[in-house]
């Protein structure tokens, strides 16, 4: 268990201000699947004992996510959702740093956490930290129209709350600048970014790459495109002229795929 404490972790601390409620309140951003540290400290002096440290999460039952008493972790009342996922950073304790590490962060971990310090003879102290869990979807790549051998593809990415970098790459891995970009918000408050590019002859595949710099995570989706211009697809596409319904695009995409596999 404790070797987990020393795991080198990708983490991100993102402080966006402090509020006066319940003493200090901070906001920390983490990404689903990553690790995060929720900050909490106390001023250490020779005369103070080490306090009992209780980390809890608002609205959870039981609400304890980590309890440190008499020099070790106490598991009895810990919520099983956080089994093997929460720890203090042992080497930091001597400096009064009782920050909580949460590993393999889940979307449902978002919320308010309370760091409670309890001394035998001193008033209790509370620090509140709000955890915001961000996410980026797999890029969705689709053919939106085929005209005169120019194939327009669209890459769609959902994200929350920080915007990832979205790029198109040709079959050789070169950047192709996007020719159109659109931003929106869906019903659940997530952001949507849609980027388009029209590919000319010579491209046999297109990749949409999404990079989240905060966690250095990259995801890609690739589709294959017909390499030739003299095939039936182009004439068929041209004859149908601009009728770029979803169905139409789907059939064309299929044709392109079949053509490629010939
Ligand atoms: C507490 O420890 C964490 C993890 O080592 C570190 O990132 C953070 O800066 C420390 N906080 C303080 C106030 O020293
Ligand atoms: C792919 O299409 C793009 C955009 O039209 C063009 O700039 C690029 O040169 C093409 N790549 C190849 C290998 O033909
Ligand atoms: C990001 O990850 C890539 C490979 O996944 C690695 O080569 C690169 O050094 C990393 N960059 C940073 C800043 O950690």
PDB file of C-alpha atoms and ligand atoms in Angstrom:
ATOM      1  CA  UNK A   1       0.000   0.000   0.000  1.00  0.00           C
ATOM      2  CA  UNK A   2       2.576   2.545   1.037  1.00  0.00           C
ATOM      3  CA  UNK A   3       4.701   2.042  -2.009  1.00  0.00           C
ATOM      4  CA  UNK A   4       1.841   3.688  -3.833  1.00  0.00           C
ATOM      5  CA  UNK A   5       2.770   6.856  -2.008  1.00  0.00           C
ATOM      6  CA  UNK A   6       5.991   7.124  -3.876  1.00  0.00           C
ATOM      7  CA  UNK A   7       4.637   6.354  -7.299  1.00  0.00           C
ATOM      8  CA  UNK A   8       5.707   9.023  -9.652  1.00  0.00           C
ATOM      9  CA  UNK A   9       2.453  10.563 -10.665  1.00  0.00           C
ATOM     10  CA  UNK A  10       1.305  12.953 -13.253  1.00  0.00           C
ATOM     11  CA  UNK A  11      -0.624  15.521 -11.418  1.00  0.00           C
ATOM     12  CA  UNK A  12      -1.906  18.917 -11.810  1.00  0.00           C
ATOM     13  CA  UNK A  13      -2.558  21.572  -9.264  1.00  0.00           C
ATOM     14  CA  UNK A  14      -4.564  24.412 -10.515  1.00  0.00           C
ATOM     15  CA  UNK A  15      -5.417  27.035  -7.992  1.00  0.00           C
ATOM     16  CA  UNK A  16      -8.055  29.431  -9.102  1.00  0.00           C
ATOM     17  CA  UNK A  17      -8.514  31.559  -6.088  1.00  0.00           C
ATOM     18  CA  UNK A  18      -9.279  31.397  -2.430  1.00  0.00           C
ATOM     19  CA  UNK A  19     -12.564  32.140  -0.761  1.00  0.00           C
ATOM     20  CA  UNK A  20     -13.362  33.063   2.771  1.00  0.00           C
ATOM     21  CA  UNK A  21     -15.911  30.316   3.498  1.00  0.00           C
ATOM     22  CA  UNK A  22     -14.741  27.779   6.131  1.00  0.00           C
ATOM     23  CA  UNK A  23     -11.339  29.342   6.316  1.00  0.00           C
ATOM     24  CA  UNK A  24      -9.406  28.813   3.121  1.00  0.00           C
ATOM     25  CA  UNK A  25     -11.025  27.238   0.086  1.00  0.00           C
ATOM     26  CA  UNK A  26      -9.160  26.244  -2.990  1.00  0.00           C
ATOM     27  CA  UNK A  27     -10.063  24.759  -6.300  1.00  0.00           C
ATOM     28  CA  UNK A  28      -7.957  22.000  -7.828  1.00  0.00           C
ATOM     29  CA  UNK A  29      -8.324  20.614 -11.324  1.00  0.00           C
ATOM     30  CA  UNK A  30      -7.625  16.964 -12.128  1.00  0.00           C
ATOM     31  CA  UNK A  31      -8.289  14.834 -15.173  1.00  0.00           C
ATOM     32  CA  UNK A  32     -10.156  11.536 -15.112  1.00  0.00           C
ATOM     33  CA  UNK A  33      -7.663   8.668 -14.899  1.00  0.00           C
ATOM     34  CA  UNK A  34      -4.861  10.841 -13.508  1.00  0.00           C
ATOM     35  CA  UNK A  35      -3.706  11.593  -9.969  1.00  0.00           C
ATOM     36  CA  UNK A  36      -4.203  14.741  -7.953  1.00  0.00           C
ATOM     37  CA  UNK A  37      -3.058  16.291  -4.683  1.00  0.00           C
ATOM     38  CA  UNK A  38      -5.526  18.235  -2.549  1.00  0.00           C
ATOM     39  CA  UNK A  39      -3.498  20.766  -0.539  1.00  0.00           C
ATOM     40  CA  UNK A  40      -3.717  21.045   3.245  1.00  0.00           C
ATOM     41  CA  UNK A  41      -1.126  22.194   5.778  1.00  0.00           C
ATOM     42  CA  UNK A  42      -0.743  23.154   9.386  1.00  0.00           C
ATOM     43  CA  UNK A  43       1.921  25.199  11.107  1.00  0.00           C
ATOM     44  CA  UNK A  44       4.177  22.789  12.909  1.00  0.00           C
ATOM     45  CA  UNK A  45       6.019  23.746  16.090  1.00  0.00           C
ATOM     46  CA  UNK A  46       7.844  21.855  18.840  1.00  0.00           C
ATOM     47  CA  UNK A  47       4.967  22.304  21.234  1.00  0.00           C
ATOM     48  CA  UNK A  48       2.255  20.852  19.006  1.00  0.00           C
ATOM     49  CA  UNK A  49       1.567  17.149  18.707  1.00  0.00           C
ATOM     50  CA  UNK A  50       0.760  15.746  15.347  1.00  0.00           C
ATOM     51  CA  UNK A  51      -2.993  16.188  14.908  1.00  0.00           C
ATOM     52  CA  UNK A  52      -5.524  13.586  13.899  1.00  0.00           C
ATOM     53  CA  UNK A  53      -6.156  14.290  10.238  1.00  0.00           C
ATOM     54  CA  UNK A  54      -9.520  13.532   8.712  1.00  0.00           C
ATOM     55  CA  UNK A  55     -10.211  14.078   5.038  1.00  0.00           C
ATOM     56  CA  UNK A  56     -13.890  13.828   4.144  1.00  0.00           C
ATOM     57  CA  UNK A  57     -16.026  14.492   1.097  1.00  0.00           C
ATOM     58  CA  UNK A  58     -19.245  16.454   1.205  1.00  0.00           C
ATOM     59  CA  UNK A  59     -22.366  14.405   0.418  1.00  0.00           C
ATOM     60  CA  UNK A  60     -20.675  11.021   0.669  1.00  0.00           C
ATOM     61  CA  UNK A  61     -21.901   8.377   3.145  1.00  0.00           C
ATOM     62  CA  UNK A  62     -19.756   7.481   5.023  1.00  0.00           C
ATOM     63  CA  UNK A  63     -17.944  10.687   4.201  1.00  0.00           C
ATOM     64  CA  UNK A  64     -14.417   9.768   5.377  1.00  0.00           C
ATOM     65  CA  UNK A  65     -11.964   9.354   2.512  1.00  0.00           C
ATOM     66  CA  UNK A  66      -8.814   9.232   4.666  1.00  0.00           C
ATOM     67  CA  UNK A  67      -8.210   9.139   8.406  1.00  0.00           C
ATOM     68  CA  UNK A  68      -4.767   9.460   9.982  1.00  0.00           C
ATOM     69  CA  UNK A  69      -4.562   8.876  13.729  1.00  0.00           C
ATOM     70  CA  UNK A  70      -1.684   8.108  16.117  1.00  0.00           C
ATOM     71  CA  UNK A  71       0.830   7.840  13.316  1.00  0.00           C
ATOM     72  CA  UNK A  72      -1.007   5.598  10.900  1.00  0.00           C
ATOM     73  CA  UNK A  73      -3.987   5.297   8.621  1.00  0.00           C
ATOM     74  CA  UNK A  74      -7.231   4.082  10.194  1.00  0.00           C
ATOM     75  CA  UNK A  75      -9.347   2.169   7.702  1.00  0.00           C
ATOM     76  CA  UNK A  76     -12.485   1.279   9.657  1.00  0.00           C
ATOM     77  CA  UNK A  77     -14.679   4.175   8.674  1.00  0.00           C
ATOM     78  CA  UNK A  78     -13.187   4.922   5.287  1.00  0.00           C
ATOM     79  CA  UNK A  79     -15.591   4.926   2.347  1.00  0.00           C
ATOM     80  CA  UNK A  80     -14.745   1.877   0.164  1.00  0.00           C
ATOM     81  CA  UNK A  81     -14.983   4.039  -2.995  1.00  0.00           C
ATOM     82  CA  UNK A  82     -11.563   5.384  -1.985  1.00  0.00           C
ATOM     83  CA  UNK A  83      -9.921   2.084  -0.986  1.00  0.00           C
ATOM     84  CA  UNK A  84      -6.297   2.087  -2.205  1.00  0.00           C
ATOM     85  CA  UNK A  85      -6.829   5.454  -3.879  1.00  0.00           C
ATOM     86  CA  UNK A  86      -6.108   7.967  -1.120  1.00  0.00           C
ATOM     87  CA  UNK A  87      -2.898   8.561   0.814  1.00  0.00           C
ATOM     88  CA  UNK A  88      -0.868  11.235   2.542  1.00  0.00           C
ATOM     89  CA  UNK A  89       2.624  11.997   1.297  1.00  0.00           C
ATOM     90  CA  UNK A  90       4.757  10.476   4.050  1.00  0.00           C
ATOM     91  CA  UNK A  91       7.917  12.455   3.454  1.00  0.00           C
ATOM     92  CA  UNK A  92       5.947  15.714   3.709  1.00  0.00           C
ATOM     93  CA  UNK A  93       4.299  15.048   7.083  1.00  0.00           C
ATOM     94  CA  UNK A  94       7.225  16.331   9.166  1.00  0.00           C
ATOM     95  CA  UNK A  95       6.673  19.765   7.602  1.00  0.00           C
ATOM     96  CA  UNK A  96       2.986  19.801   8.479  1.00  0.00           C
ATOM     97  CA  UNK A  97       1.999  19.031   4.905  1.00  0.00           C
ATOM     98  CA  UNK A  98      -1.041  16.776   5.125  1.00  0.00           C
ATOM     99  CA  UNK A  99      -2.099  17.105   1.492  1.00  0.00           C
ATOM    100  CA  UNK A 100      -4.183  14.207   0.195  1.00  0.00           C
ATOM    101  CA  UNK A 101      -3.195  12.289  -2.890  1.00  0.00           C
ATOM    102  CA  UNK A 102      -6.066  10.744  -4.855  1.00  0.00           C
ATOM    103  CA  UNK A 103      -5.014   8.321  -7.558  1.00  0.00           C
ATOM    104  CA  UNK A 104      -6.971   7.119 -10.598  1.00  0.00           C
ATOM    105  CA  UNK A 105      -9.321  10.098 -10.337  1.00  0.00           C
ATOM    106  CA  UNK A 106     -12.907   9.393 -11.420  1.00  0.00           C
ATOM    107  CA  UNK A 107     -15.514  11.841 -12.691  1.00  0.00           C
ATOM    108  CA  UNK A 108     -17.572  11.087  -9.566  1.00  0.00           C
ATOM    109  CA  UNK A 109     -14.688  12.283  -7.341  1.00  0.00           C
ATOM    110  CA  UNK A 110     -15.565  15.884  -8.198  1.00  0.00           C
ATOM    111  CA  UNK A 111     -16.840  17.836  -5.224  1.00  0.00           C
ATOM    112  CA  UNK A 112     -15.870  19.501  -1.958  1.00  0.00           C
ATOM    113  CA  UNK A 113     -13.340  17.907   0.371  1.00  0.00           C
ATOM    114  CA  UNK A 114     -12.722  18.882   3.966  1.00  0.00           C
ATOM    115  CA  UNK A 115      -9.358  18.547   5.673  1.00  0.00           C
ATOM    116  CA  UNK A 116      -9.974  18.492   9.428  1.00  0.00           C
ATOM    117  CA  UNK A 117      -7.121  18.838  11.910  1.00  0.00           C
ATOM    118  CA  UNK A 118      -7.872  17.766  15.483  1.00  0.00           C
ATOM    119  CA  UNK A 119      -5.536  18.346  18.434  1.00  0.00           C
ATOM    120  CA  UNK A 120      -6.103  17.195  21.975  1.00  0.00           C
ATOM    121  CA  UNK A 121      -6.094  20.680  23.459  1.00  0.00           C
ATOM    122  CA  UNK A 122      -6.371  23.053  20.558  1.00  0.00           C
ATOM    123  CA  UNK A 123      -9.296  24.238  18.470  1.00  0.00           C
ATOM    124  CA  UNK A 124     -10.027  22.199  15.378  1.00  0.00           C
ATOM    125  CA  UNK A 125      -9.060  23.604  12.008  1.00  0.00           C
ATOM    126  CA  UNK A 126     -10.795  23.008   8.713  1.00  0.00           C
ATOM    127  CA  UNK A 127      -9.588  23.540   5.162  1.00  0.00           C
ATOM    128  CA  UNK A 128     -11.996  23.087   2.266  1.00  0.00           C
ATOM    129  CA  UNK A 129     -10.747  22.106  -1.187  1.00  0.00           C
ATOM    130  CA  UNK A 130     -12.944  21.781  -4.232  1.00  0.00           C
ATOM    131  CA  UNK A 131     -11.943  19.166  -6.785  1.00  0.00           C
ATOM    132  CA  UNK A 132     -12.944  19.799 -10.398  1.00  0.00           C
ATOM    133  CA  UNK A 133     -12.572  16.766 -12.651  1.00  0.00           C
ATOM    134  CA  UNK A 134     -11.878  17.514 -16.281  1.00  0.00           C
ATOM    135  CA  UNK A 135     -12.324  15.240 -19.244  1.00  0.00           C
ATOM    136  CA  UNK A 136     -11.597  15.056 -22.952  1.00  0.00           C
ATOM    137  CA  UNK A 137     -13.438  12.686 -25.276  1.00  0.00           C
ATOM    138  CA  UNK A 138     -11.915  10.535 -28.003  1.00  0.00           C
ATOM    139  CA  UNK A 139     -11.859  12.578 -31.213  1.00  0.00           C
ATOM    140  CA  UNK A 140     -14.763  11.700 -33.537  1.00  0.00           C
ATOM    141  CA  UNK A 141     -13.763  11.916 -37.162  1.00  0.00           C
ATOM    142  CA  UNK A 142     -16.349  11.885 -39.961  1.00  0.00           C
ATOM    143  CA  UNK A 143     -16.636  12.689 -43.664  1.00  0.00           C
ATOM    144  CA  UNK A 144     -19.027  15.601 -44.136  1.00  0.00           C
ATOM    145  CA  UNK A 145     -18.854  16.027 -47.906  1.00  0.00           C
ATOM    146  CA  UNK A 146     -17.105  14.816 -51.033  1.00  0.00           C
ATOM    147  CA  UNK A 147     -16.900  17.186 -53.953  1.00  0.00           C
ATOM    148  CA  UNK A 148     -14.699  17.167 -56.999  1.00  0.00           C
ATOM    149  CA  UNK A 149     -12.325  14.806 -55.313  1.00  0.00           C
ATOM    150  CA  UNK A 150     -11.956  17.091 -52.339  1.00  0.00           C
ATOM    151  CA  UNK A 151     -13.040  15.282 -49.197  1.00  0.00           C
ATOM    152  CA  UNK A 152     -14.113  17.392 -46.240  1.00  0.00           C
ATOM    153  CA  UNK A 153     -13.707  15.745 -42.871  1.00  0.00           C
ATOM    154  CA  UNK A 154     -14.758  16.965 -39.475  1.00  0.00           C
ATOM    155  CA  UNK A 155     -13.225  16.196 -36.113  1.00  0.00           C
ATOM    156  CA  UNK A 156     -15.393  16.613 -33.030  1.00  0.00           C
ATOM    157  CA  UNK A 157     -14.096  16.660 -29.461  1.00  0.00           C
ATOM    158  CA  UNK A 158     -15.982  17.185 -26.218  1.00  0.00           C
ATOM    159  CA  UNK A 159     -14.086  18.635 -23.287  1.00  0.00           C
ATOM    160  CA  UNK A 160     -14.434  20.117 -19.842  1.00  0.00           C
ATOM    161  CA  UNK A 161     -13.206  22.576 -18.611  1.00  0.00           C
ATOM    162  CA  UNK A 162      -9.899  23.336 -20.370  1.00  0.00           C
ATOM    163  CA  UNK A 163      -9.584  23.270 -24.126  1.00  0.00           C
ATOM    164  CA  UNK A 164      -7.311  20.651 -25.673  1.00  0.00           C
ATOM    165  CA  UNK A 165      -5.198  21.158 -28.805  1.00  0.00           C
ATOM    166  CA  UNK A 166      -6.862  19.604 -31.856  1.00  0.00           C
ATOM    167  CA  UNK A 167      -4.763  18.995 -34.973  1.00  0.00           C
ATOM    168  CA  UNK A 168      -5.121  17.224 -38.313  1.00  0.00           C
ATOM    169  CA  UNK A 169      -2.300  15.115 -39.694  1.00  0.00           C
ATOM    170  CA  UNK A 170      -1.894  13.632 -43.157  1.00  0.00           C
ATOM    171  CA  UNK A 171      -0.661  10.086 -43.833  1.00  0.00           C
ATOM    172  CA  UNK A 172       2.939  11.227 -43.447  1.00  0.00           C
ATOM    173  CA  UNK A 173       2.273  12.783 -40.082  1.00  0.00           C
ATOM    174  CA  UNK A 174       2.452  16.382 -41.325  1.00  0.00           C
ATOM    175  CA  UNK A 175       0.196  19.028 -39.834  1.00  0.00           C
ATOM    176  CA  UNK A 176      -2.681  20.141 -42.045  1.00  0.00           C
ATOM    177  CA  UNK A 177      -4.169  23.447 -40.953  1.00  0.00           C
ATOM    178  CA  UNK A 178      -7.897  23.328 -40.143  1.00  0.00           C
ATOM    179  CA  UNK A 179     -10.086  25.377 -42.461  1.00  0.00           C
ATOM    180  CA  UNK A 180     -13.012  25.887 -40.167  1.00  0.00           C
ATOM    181  CA  UNK A 181     -13.608  25.708 -36.457  1.00  0.00           C
ATOM    182  CA  UNK A 182     -16.777  25.857 -34.417  1.00  0.00           C
ATOM    183  CA  UNK A 183     -17.352  25.949 -30.671  1.00  0.00           C
ATOM    184  CA  UNK A 184     -20.453  25.042 -28.775  1.00  0.00           C
ATOM    185  CA  UNK A 185     -21.748  23.788 -25.446  1.00  0.00           C
ATOM    186  CA  UNK A 186     -23.877  20.695 -24.933  1.00  0.00           C
ATOM    187  CA  UNK A 187     -26.784  20.238 -22.531  1.00  0.00           C
ATOM    188  CA  UNK A 188     -24.566  18.920 -19.741  1.00  0.00           C
ATOM    189  CA  UNK A 189     -22.338  22.011 -19.931  1.00  0.00           C
ATOM    190  CA  UNK A 190     -19.435  20.320 -21.701  1.00  0.00           C
ATOM    191  CA  UNK A 191     -17.776  22.193 -24.536  1.00  0.00           C
ATOM    192  CA  UNK A 192     -17.704  20.912 -28.087  1.00  0.00           C
ATOM    193  CA  UNK A 193     -15.112  21.856 -30.656  1.00  0.00           C
ATOM    194  CA  UNK A 194     -15.608  20.938 -34.326  1.00  0.00           C
ATOM    195  CA  UNK A 195     -12.828  21.435 -36.823  1.00  0.00           C
ATOM    196  CA  UNK A 196     -12.984  20.826 -40.545  1.00  0.00           C
ATOM    197  CA  UNK A 197     -10.474  20.343 -43.278  1.00  0.00           C
ATOM    198  CA  UNK A 198     -10.865  19.675 -47.012  1.00  0.00           C
ATOM    199  CA  UNK A 199      -8.314  17.255 -48.320  1.00  0.00           C
ATOM    200  CA  UNK A 200      -7.024  17.309 -51.866  1.00  0.00           C
ATOM    201  CA  UNK A 201      -5.826  14.424 -53.941  1.00  0.00           C
ATOM    202  CA  UNK A 202      -2.851  12.583 -52.545  1.00  0.00           C
ATOM    203  CA  UNK A 203      -4.076  12.068 -49.018  1.00  0.00           C
ATOM    204  CA  UNK A 204      -4.675   8.417 -48.256  1.00  0.00           C
ATOM    205  CA  UNK A 205      -5.579   8.905 -44.624  1.00  0.00           C
ATOM    206  CA  UNK A 206      -6.343  11.629 -42.140  1.00  0.00           C
ATOM    207  CA  UNK A 207      -5.744  11.629 -38.420  1.00  0.00           C
ATOM    208  CA  UNK A 208      -7.319  13.878 -35.831  1.00  0.00           C
ATOM    209  CA  UNK A 209      -5.083  14.254 -32.786  1.00  0.00           C
ATOM    210  CA  UNK A 210      -6.180  15.662 -29.454  1.00  0.00           C
ATOM    211  CA  UNK A 211      -3.597  16.706 -26.923  1.00  0.00           C
ATOM    212  CA  UNK A 212      -4.292  17.750 -23.344  1.00  0.00           C
ATOM    213  CA  UNK A 213      -1.168  19.625 -22.237  1.00  0.00           C
ATOM    214  CA  UNK A 214      -2.020  19.620 -18.515  1.00  0.00           C
ATOM    215  CA  UNK A 215      -1.668  15.837 -18.335  1.00  0.00           C
ATOM    216  CA  UNK A 216       0.416  15.355 -21.480  1.00  0.00           C
ATOM    217  CA  UNK A 217      -2.144  12.948 -22.858  1.00  0.00           C
ATOM    218  CA  UNK A 218      -2.690  12.403 -26.580  1.00  0.00           C
ATOM    219  CA  UNK A 219      -5.488  10.548 -28.371  1.00  0.00           C
ATOM    220  CA  UNK A 220      -5.968   9.975 -32.065  1.00  0.00           C
ATOM    221  CA  UNK A 221      -8.584   8.801 -34.531  1.00  0.00           C
ATOM    222  CA  UNK A 222      -7.699   7.945 -38.099  1.00  0.00           C
ATOM    223  CA  UNK A 223      -9.737   7.293 -41.236  1.00  0.00           C
ATOM    224  CA  UNK A 224      -8.674   6.068 -44.642  1.00  0.00           C
ATOM    225  CA  UNK A 225      -9.467   8.015 -47.793  1.00  0.00           C
ATOM    226  CA  UNK A 226      -9.442   6.975 -51.444  1.00  0.00           C
ATOM    227  CA  UNK A 227      -6.119   7.808 -53.001  1.00  0.00           C
ATOM    228  CA  UNK A 228      -7.315   8.118 -56.562  1.00  0.00           C
ATOM    229  CA  UNK A 229      -9.327  10.795 -58.231  1.00  0.00           C
ATOM    230  CA  UNK A 230     -10.368   8.999 -61.384  1.00  0.00           C
ATOM    231  CA  UNK A 231     -12.508   6.454 -59.582  1.00  0.00           C
ATOM    232  CA  UNK A 232     -16.301   6.286 -59.705  1.00  0.00           C
ATOM    233  CA  UNK A 233     -16.625   7.835 -56.288  1.00  0.00           C
ATOM    234  CA  UNK A 234     -15.643  11.261 -57.402  1.00  0.00           C
ATOM    235  CA  UNK A 235     -18.022  11.331 -60.344  1.00  0.00           C
ATOM    236  CA  UNK A 236     -20.772   9.874 -58.223  1.00  0.00           C
ATOM    237  CA  UNK A 237     -20.095  12.441 -55.561  1.00  0.00           C
ATOM    238  CA  UNK A 238     -20.008  15.250 -58.034  1.00  0.00           C
ATOM    239  CA  UNK A 239     -23.262  14.184 -59.688  1.00  0.00           C
ATOM    240  CA  UNK A 240     -25.006  14.216 -56.355  1.00  0.00           C
ATOM    241  CA  UNK A 241     -23.683  17.747 -55.926  1.00  0.00           C
ATOM    242  CA  UNK A 242     -23.709  19.204 -52.452  1.00  0.00           C
ATOM    243  CA  UNK A 243     -26.357  16.871 -51.048  1.00  0.00           C
ATOM    244  CA  UNK A 244     -24.362  16.418 -47.909  1.00  0.00           C
ATOM    245  CA  UNK A 245     -26.864  14.786 -45.628  1.00  0.00           C
ATOM    246  CA  UNK A 246     -25.634  12.515 -42.894  1.00  0.00           C
ATOM    247  CA  UNK A 247     -26.800   9.456 -44.827  1.00  0.00           C
ATOM    248  CA  UNK A 248     -25.097  10.646 -47.977  1.00  0.00           C
ATOM    249  CA  UNK A 249     -21.852  11.158 -46.109  1.00  0.00           C
ATOM    250  CA  UNK A 250     -22.176   7.751 -44.557  1.00  0.00           C
ATOM    251  CA  UNK A 251     -22.629   6.039 -47.927  1.00  0.00           C
ATOM    252  CA  UNK A 252     -19.719   7.957 -49.380  1.00  0.00           C
ATOM    253  CA  UNK A 253     -17.551   7.114 -46.442  1.00  0.00           C
ATOM    254  CA  UNK A 254     -18.402   3.471 -47.028  1.00  0.00           C
ATOM    255  CA  UNK A 255     -17.654   3.765 -50.738  1.00  0.00           C
ATOM    256  CA  UNK A 256     -14.366   5.418 -49.976  1.00  0.00           C
ATOM    257  CA  UNK A 257     -13.504   2.694 -47.589  1.00  0.00           C
ATOM    258  CA  UNK A 258     -14.432  -0.029 -50.102  1.00  0.00           C
ATOM    259  CA  UNK A 259     -12.510   1.724 -52.820  1.00  0.00           C
ATOM    260  CA  UNK A 260      -9.493   1.873 -50.622  1.00  0.00           C
ATOM    261  CA  UNK A 261      -9.649  -1.798 -49.888  1.00  0.00           C
ATOM    262  CA  UNK A 262      -9.754  -2.808 -53.570  1.00  0.00           C
TER     263      UNK A 262
HETATM  264  C1  LIG B   1       2.900  19.315   0.039  1.00  0.00           C
HETATM  265  O1  LIG B   1       3.347  18.137  -0.624  1.00  0.00           O
HETATM  266  C2  LIG B   1       3.039  18.080  -1.996  1.00  0.00           C
HETATM  267  C3  LIG B   1       3.512  16.729  -2.530  1.00  0.00           C
HETATM  268  O2  LIG B   1       4.869  16.500  -2.307  1.00  0.00           O
HETATM  269  C4  LIG B   1       3.670  19.242  -2.730  1.00  0.00           C
HETATM  270  O3  LIG B   1       3.316  19.207  -4.089  1.00  0.00           O
HETATM  271  C5  LIG B   1       3.197  20.544  -2.113  1.00  0.00           C
HETATM  272  O4  LIG B   1       3.855  21.620  -2.729  1.00  0.00           O
HETATM  273  C6  LIG B   1       3.481  20.550  -0.614  1.00  0.00           C
HETATM  274  N1  LIG B   1       2.889  21.752  -0.032  1.00  0.00           N
HETATM  275  C7  LIG B   1       3.611  22.611   0.698  1.00  0.00           C
HETATM  276  C8  LIG B   1       2.877  23.811   1.169  1.00  0.00           C
HETATM  277  O5  LIG B   1       4.782  22.421   0.942  1.00  0.00           O
HETATM  278  C1  LIG B   2      -3.429  16.460 -48.178  1.00  0.00           C
HETATM  279  O1  LIG B   2      -4.382  17.512 -48.284  1.00  0.00           O
HETATM  280  C2  LIG B   2      -3.907  18.762 -47.796  1.00  0.00           C
HETATM  281  C3  LIG B   2      -5.031  19.757 -47.809  1.00  0.00           C
HETATM  282  O2  LIG B   2      -5.610  19.845 -49.058  1.00  0.00           O
HETATM  283  C4  LIG B   2      -2.710  19.225 -48.641  1.00  0.00           C
HETATM  284  O3  LIG B   2      -2.229  20.439 -48.136  1.00  0.00           O
HETATM  285  C5  LIG B   2      -1.634  18.158 -48.547  1.00  0.00           C
HETATM  286  O4  LIG B   2      -0.555  18.498 -49.381  1.00  0.00           O
HETATM  287  C6  LIG B   2      -2.165  16.795 -48.943  1.00  0.00           C
HETATM  288  N1  LIG B   2      -1.147  15.785 -48.663  1.00  0.00           N
HETATM  289  C7  LIG B   2      -0.623  15.040 -49.592  1.00  0.00           C
HETATM  290  C8  LIG B   2       0.403  14.063 -49.166  1.00  0.00           C
HETATM  291  O5  LIG B   2      -0.963  15.116 -50.750  1.00  0.00           O
HETATM  292  C1  LIG B   3       4.777  13.803 -22.991  1.00  0.00           C
HETATM  293  O1  LIG B   3       4.646  12.437 -23.354  1.00  0.00           O
HETATM  294  C2  LIG B   3       5.503  12.042 -24.406  1.00  0.00           C
HETATM  295  C3  LIG B   3       5.215  10.592 -24.754  1.00  0.00           C
HETATM  296  O2  LIG B   3       4.020  10.138 -24.256  1.00  0.00           O
HETATM  297  C4  LIG B   3       6.962  12.233 -23.991  1.00  0.00           C
HETATM  298  O3  LIG B   3       7.817  11.883 -25.050  1.00  0.00           O
HETATM  299  C5  LIG B   3       7.191  13.683 -23.584  1.00  0.00           C
HETATM  300  O4  LIG B   3       8.498  13.852 -23.102  1.00  0.00           O
HETATM  301  C6  LIG B   3       6.192  14.102 -22.520  1.00  0.00           C
HETATM  302  N1  LIG B   3       6.360  15.543 -22.253  1.00  0.00           N
HETATM  303  C7  LIG B   3       6.346  16.039 -21.034  1.00  0.00           C
HETATM  304  C8  LIG B   3       6.490  17.522 -20.927  1.00  0.00           C
HETATM  305  O5  LIG B   3       6.251  15.336 -20.032  1.00  0.00           O
END
